[in-house]
Structures are given as structure tokens and as C-alpha cells.
PDB file of C-alpha atoms and ligand atoms in Angstrom:
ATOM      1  CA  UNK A1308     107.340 103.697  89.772  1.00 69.00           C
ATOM      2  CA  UNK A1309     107.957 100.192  91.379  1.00 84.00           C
ATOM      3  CA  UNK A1310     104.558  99.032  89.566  1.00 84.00           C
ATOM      4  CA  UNK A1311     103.203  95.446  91.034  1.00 89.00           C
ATOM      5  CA  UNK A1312     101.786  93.438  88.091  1.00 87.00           C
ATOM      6  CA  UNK A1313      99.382  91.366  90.404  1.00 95.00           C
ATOM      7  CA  UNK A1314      98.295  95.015  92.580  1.00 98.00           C
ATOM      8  CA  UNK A1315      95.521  96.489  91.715  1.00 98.00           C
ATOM      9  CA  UNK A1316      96.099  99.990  93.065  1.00 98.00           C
ATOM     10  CA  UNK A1317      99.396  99.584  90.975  1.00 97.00           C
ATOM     11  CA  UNK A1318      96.756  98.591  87.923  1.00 97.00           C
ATOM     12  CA  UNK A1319      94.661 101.815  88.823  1.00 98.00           C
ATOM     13  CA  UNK A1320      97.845 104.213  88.764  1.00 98.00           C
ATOM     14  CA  UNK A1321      98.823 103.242  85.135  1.00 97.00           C
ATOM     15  CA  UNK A1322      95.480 103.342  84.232  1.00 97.00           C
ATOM     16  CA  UNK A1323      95.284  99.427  82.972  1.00 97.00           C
ATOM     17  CA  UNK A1324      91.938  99.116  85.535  1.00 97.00           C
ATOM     18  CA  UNK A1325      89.955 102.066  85.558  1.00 98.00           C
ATOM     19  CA  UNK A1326      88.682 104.734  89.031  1.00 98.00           C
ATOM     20  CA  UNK A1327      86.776 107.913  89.229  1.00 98.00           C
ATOM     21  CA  UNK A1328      90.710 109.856  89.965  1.00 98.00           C
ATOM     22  CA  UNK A1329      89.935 112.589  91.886  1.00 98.00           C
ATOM     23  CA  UNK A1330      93.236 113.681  92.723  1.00 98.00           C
ATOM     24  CA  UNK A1331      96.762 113.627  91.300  1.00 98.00           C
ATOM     25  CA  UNK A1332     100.127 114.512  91.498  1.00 98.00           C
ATOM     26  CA  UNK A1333     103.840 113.090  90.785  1.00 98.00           C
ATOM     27  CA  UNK A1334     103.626 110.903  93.947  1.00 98.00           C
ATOM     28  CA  UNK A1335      99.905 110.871  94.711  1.00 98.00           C
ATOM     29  CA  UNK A1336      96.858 109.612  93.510  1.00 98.00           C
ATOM     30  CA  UNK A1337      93.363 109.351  95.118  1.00 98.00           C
ATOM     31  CA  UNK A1338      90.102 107.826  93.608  1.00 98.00           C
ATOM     32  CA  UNK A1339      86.561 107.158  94.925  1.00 98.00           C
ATOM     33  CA  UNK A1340      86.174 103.912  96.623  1.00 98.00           C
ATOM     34  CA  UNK A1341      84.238 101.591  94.384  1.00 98.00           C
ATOM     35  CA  UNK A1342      82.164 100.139  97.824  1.00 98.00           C
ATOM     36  CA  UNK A1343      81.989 102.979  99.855  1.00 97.00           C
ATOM     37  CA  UNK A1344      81.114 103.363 103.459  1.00 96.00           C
ATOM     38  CA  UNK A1345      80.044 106.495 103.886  1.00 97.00           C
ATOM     39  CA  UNK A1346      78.749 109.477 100.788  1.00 96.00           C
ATOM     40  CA  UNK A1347      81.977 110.455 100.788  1.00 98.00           C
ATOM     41  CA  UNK A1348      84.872 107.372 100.931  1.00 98.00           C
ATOM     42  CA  UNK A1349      87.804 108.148  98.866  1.00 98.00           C
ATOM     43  CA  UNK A1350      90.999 106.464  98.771  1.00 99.00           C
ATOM     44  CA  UNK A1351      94.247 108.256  98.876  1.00 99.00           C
ATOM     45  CA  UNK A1352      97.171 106.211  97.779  1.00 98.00           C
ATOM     46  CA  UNK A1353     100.943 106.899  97.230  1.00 98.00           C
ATOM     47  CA  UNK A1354     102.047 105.741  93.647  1.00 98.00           C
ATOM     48  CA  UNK A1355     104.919 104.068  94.907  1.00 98.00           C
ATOM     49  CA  UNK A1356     104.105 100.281  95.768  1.00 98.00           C
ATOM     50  CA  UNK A1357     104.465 100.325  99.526  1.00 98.00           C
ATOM     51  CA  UNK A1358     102.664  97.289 101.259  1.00 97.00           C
ATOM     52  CA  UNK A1359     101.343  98.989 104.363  1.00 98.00           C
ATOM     53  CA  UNK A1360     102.335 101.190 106.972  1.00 98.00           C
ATOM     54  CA  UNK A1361     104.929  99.021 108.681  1.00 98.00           C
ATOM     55  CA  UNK A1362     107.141  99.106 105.726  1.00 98.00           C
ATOM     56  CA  UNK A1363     107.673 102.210 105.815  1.00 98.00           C
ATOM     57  CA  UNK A1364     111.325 103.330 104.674  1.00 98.00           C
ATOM     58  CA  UNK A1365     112.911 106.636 106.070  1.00 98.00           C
ATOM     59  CA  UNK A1366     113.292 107.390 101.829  1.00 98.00           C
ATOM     60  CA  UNK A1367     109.357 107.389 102.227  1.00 98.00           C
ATOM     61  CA  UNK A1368     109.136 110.890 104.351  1.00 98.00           C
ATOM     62  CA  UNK A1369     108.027 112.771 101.947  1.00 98.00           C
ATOM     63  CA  UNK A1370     105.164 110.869 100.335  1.00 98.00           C
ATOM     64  CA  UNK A1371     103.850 110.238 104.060  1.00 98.00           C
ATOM     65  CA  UNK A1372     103.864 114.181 104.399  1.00 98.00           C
ATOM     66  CA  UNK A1373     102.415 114.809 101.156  1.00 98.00           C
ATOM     67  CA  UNK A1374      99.263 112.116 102.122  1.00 98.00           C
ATOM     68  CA  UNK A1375      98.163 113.973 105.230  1.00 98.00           C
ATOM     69  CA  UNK A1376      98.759 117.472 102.910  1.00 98.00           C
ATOM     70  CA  UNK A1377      96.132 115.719 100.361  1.00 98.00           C
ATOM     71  CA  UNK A1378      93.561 114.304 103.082  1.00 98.00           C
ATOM     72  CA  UNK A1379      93.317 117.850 104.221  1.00 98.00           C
ATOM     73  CA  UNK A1380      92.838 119.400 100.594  1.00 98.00           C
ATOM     74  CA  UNK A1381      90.306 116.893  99.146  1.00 98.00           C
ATOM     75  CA  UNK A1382      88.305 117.449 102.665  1.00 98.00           C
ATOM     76  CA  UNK A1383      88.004 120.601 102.190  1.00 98.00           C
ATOM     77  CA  UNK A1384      87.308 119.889  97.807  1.00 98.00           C
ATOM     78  CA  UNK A1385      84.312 117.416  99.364  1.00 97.00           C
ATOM     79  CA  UNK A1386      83.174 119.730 101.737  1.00 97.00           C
ATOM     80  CA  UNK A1387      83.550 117.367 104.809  1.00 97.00           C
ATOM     81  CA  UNK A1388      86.164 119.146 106.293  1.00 97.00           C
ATOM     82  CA  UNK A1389      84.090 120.055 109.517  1.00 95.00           C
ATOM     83  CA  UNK A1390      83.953 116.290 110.128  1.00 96.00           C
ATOM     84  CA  UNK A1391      86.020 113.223 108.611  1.00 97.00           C
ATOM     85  CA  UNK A1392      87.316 110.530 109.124  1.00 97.00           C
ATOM     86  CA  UNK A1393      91.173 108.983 108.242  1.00 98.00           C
ATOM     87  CA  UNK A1394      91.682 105.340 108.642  1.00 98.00           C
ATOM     88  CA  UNK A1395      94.525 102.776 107.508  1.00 98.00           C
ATOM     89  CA  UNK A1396      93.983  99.350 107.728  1.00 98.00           C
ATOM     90  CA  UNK A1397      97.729  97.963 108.678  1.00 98.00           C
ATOM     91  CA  UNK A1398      97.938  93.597 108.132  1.00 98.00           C
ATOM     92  CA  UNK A1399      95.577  90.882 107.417  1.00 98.00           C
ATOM     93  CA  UNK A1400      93.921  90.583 110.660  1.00 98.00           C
ATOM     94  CA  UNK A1401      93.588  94.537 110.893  1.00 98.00           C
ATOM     95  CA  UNK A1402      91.229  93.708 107.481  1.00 97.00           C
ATOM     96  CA  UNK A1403      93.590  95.012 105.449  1.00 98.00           C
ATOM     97  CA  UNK A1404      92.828  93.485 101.669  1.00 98.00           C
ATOM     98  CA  UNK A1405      94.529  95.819  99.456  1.00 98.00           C
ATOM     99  CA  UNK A1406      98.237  95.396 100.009  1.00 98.00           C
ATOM    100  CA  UNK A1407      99.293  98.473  98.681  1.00 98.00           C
ATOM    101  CA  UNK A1408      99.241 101.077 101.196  1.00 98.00           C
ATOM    102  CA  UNK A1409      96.124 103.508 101.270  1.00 98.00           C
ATOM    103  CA  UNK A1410      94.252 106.070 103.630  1.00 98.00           C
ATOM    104  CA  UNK A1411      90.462 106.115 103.675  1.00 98.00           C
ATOM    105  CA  UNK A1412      88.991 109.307 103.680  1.00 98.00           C
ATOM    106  CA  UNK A1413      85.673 109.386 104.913  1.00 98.00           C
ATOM    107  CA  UNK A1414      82.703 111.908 105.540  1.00 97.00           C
ATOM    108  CA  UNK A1415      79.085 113.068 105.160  1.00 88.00           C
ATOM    109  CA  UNK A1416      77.846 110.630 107.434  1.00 76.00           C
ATOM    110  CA  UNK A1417      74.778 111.966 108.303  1.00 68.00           C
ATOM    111  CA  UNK A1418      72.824 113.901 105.712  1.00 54.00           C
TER     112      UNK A1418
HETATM  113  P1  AMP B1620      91.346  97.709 102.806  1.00 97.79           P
HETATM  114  O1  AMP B1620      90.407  96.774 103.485  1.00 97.79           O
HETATM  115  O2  AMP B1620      91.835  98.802 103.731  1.00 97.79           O
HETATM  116  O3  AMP B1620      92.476  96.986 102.110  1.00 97.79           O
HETATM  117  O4  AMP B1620      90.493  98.486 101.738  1.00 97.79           O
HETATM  118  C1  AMP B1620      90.469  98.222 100.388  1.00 97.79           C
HETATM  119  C2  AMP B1620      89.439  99.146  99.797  1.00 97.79           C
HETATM  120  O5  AMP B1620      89.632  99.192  98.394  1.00 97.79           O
HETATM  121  C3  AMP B1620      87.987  98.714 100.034  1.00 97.79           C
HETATM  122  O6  AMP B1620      87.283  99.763 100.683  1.00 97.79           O
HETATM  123  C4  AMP B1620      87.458  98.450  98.626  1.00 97.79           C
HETATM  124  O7  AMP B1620      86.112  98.815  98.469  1.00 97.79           O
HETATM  125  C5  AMP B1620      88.383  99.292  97.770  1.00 97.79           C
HETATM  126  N1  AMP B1620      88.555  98.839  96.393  1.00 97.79           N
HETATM  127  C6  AMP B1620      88.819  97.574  95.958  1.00 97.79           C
HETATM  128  N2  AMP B1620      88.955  97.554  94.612  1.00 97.79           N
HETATM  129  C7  AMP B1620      88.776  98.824  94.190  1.00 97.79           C
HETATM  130  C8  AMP B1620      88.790  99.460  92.905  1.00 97.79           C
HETATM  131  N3  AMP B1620      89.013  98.753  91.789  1.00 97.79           N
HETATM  132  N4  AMP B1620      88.556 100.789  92.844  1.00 97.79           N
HETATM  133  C9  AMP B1620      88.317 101.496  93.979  1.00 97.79           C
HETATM  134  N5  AMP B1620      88.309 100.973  95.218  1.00 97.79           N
HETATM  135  C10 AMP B1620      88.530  99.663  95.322  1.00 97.79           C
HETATM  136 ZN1   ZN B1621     100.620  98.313  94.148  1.00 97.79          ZN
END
């Protein structure tokens, strides 16, 4: 892929830094957030280097489609699919940290 030397979600996807994968395909990889928020916090992340949601390309269609395919499936794998939660954090000031576009998937909050 387009890997970003200085990214480390790029760093995670060709396994030079190491996650608890969870999930992965051609495009797609998701791993367990190493601070999470709630029991269940994983992060699901295209391989392709994409900064954030607002740069977006119309090539990027079918990633995008795949993601929300993926949130579904690993709700349903962590057994929070009766209640979850799906957040992006889009731009500095939205506390976006990671520039490398990725969807929190979050759940089990009370237990
Ligand atoms: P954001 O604020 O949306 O950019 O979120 C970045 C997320 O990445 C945070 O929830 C961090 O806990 C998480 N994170 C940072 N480094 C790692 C890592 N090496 N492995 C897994 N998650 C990470
Ligand atoms: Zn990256």
C-alpha cells in the first residue's frame, strides 16, 4: 500500500509495531485499542494511508463500504451488537491524534 514511514497505523499494518489484530482482509485491518474506553474499543482501519475522513477520494468507495461491512461483523464477533458505538475523530481540534484514518468501535459499557 501507500505505507507512511512516520504513521504508526501504517507501522501496525506491516507489522514493524506490534497490535492484538483482530481482523483482516486485503484492504482492512482492525486491532484492539491499546487505551481503551470502554471493554470493548477496537480500531478498524483501512490499510491504505488515508489522513481522515475529509480526504476522502471517490477511488476510496469501496474501502468506506467495506469499513461499515466490518464494524457490523466484529460487533456481532464481540457480542456488542445489541449496543455500540462508531465514532471518527475528523482534524486536530475534533481530537483527532492518529492521522491515519480509523473508526472506533465501542461496546460493553455497562457490565
Ligand atoms: P484518535 O484520537 O481518534 O486519533 O485515536 C487514536 C487512538 O489510537 C487512541 O484511542 C489510542 O489509544 C489508539 N492508539 C495509539 N497507539 C496505538 C497502538 N500502538 N495500538 C493500538 N491503539 C493505539
Ligand atoms: Zn498510515
Amino acid at each position: 500500500m501507500n505505507e507512511k514511514k512516520d504513521c504508526i497505523f501504517c507501522q501496525i499494518i506491516s507489522r514493524k509495531l506490534p497490535a492484538e489484530i483482530v481482523f483482516e482482509s486485503e484492504k482492512i485491518i482492525a486491532f484492539k485499542d491499546i487505551n481503551p474506553s470502554a471493554p470493548v474499543h477496537i480500531l478498524v482501519v483501512p490499510k491504505k494511508h488515508i489522513k481522515n475522513l475529509s480526504e476522502v477520494k471517490e477511488e476510496d468507495k469501496e474501502i468506506l463500504g467495506e469499513i461499515q461491512l466490518v464494524l457490523s461483523n466484529l460487533a456481532k464477533k464481540f457480542k456488542i451488537e445489541d449496543a455500540f458505538k462508531v465514532s471518527v475523530n475528523n482534524g486536530k481540534e475534533a481530537d483527532q491524534v492518529i492521522f491515519h484514518l480509523h473508526y472506533h468501535l465501542m461496546g460493553k459499557f455497562k457490565s
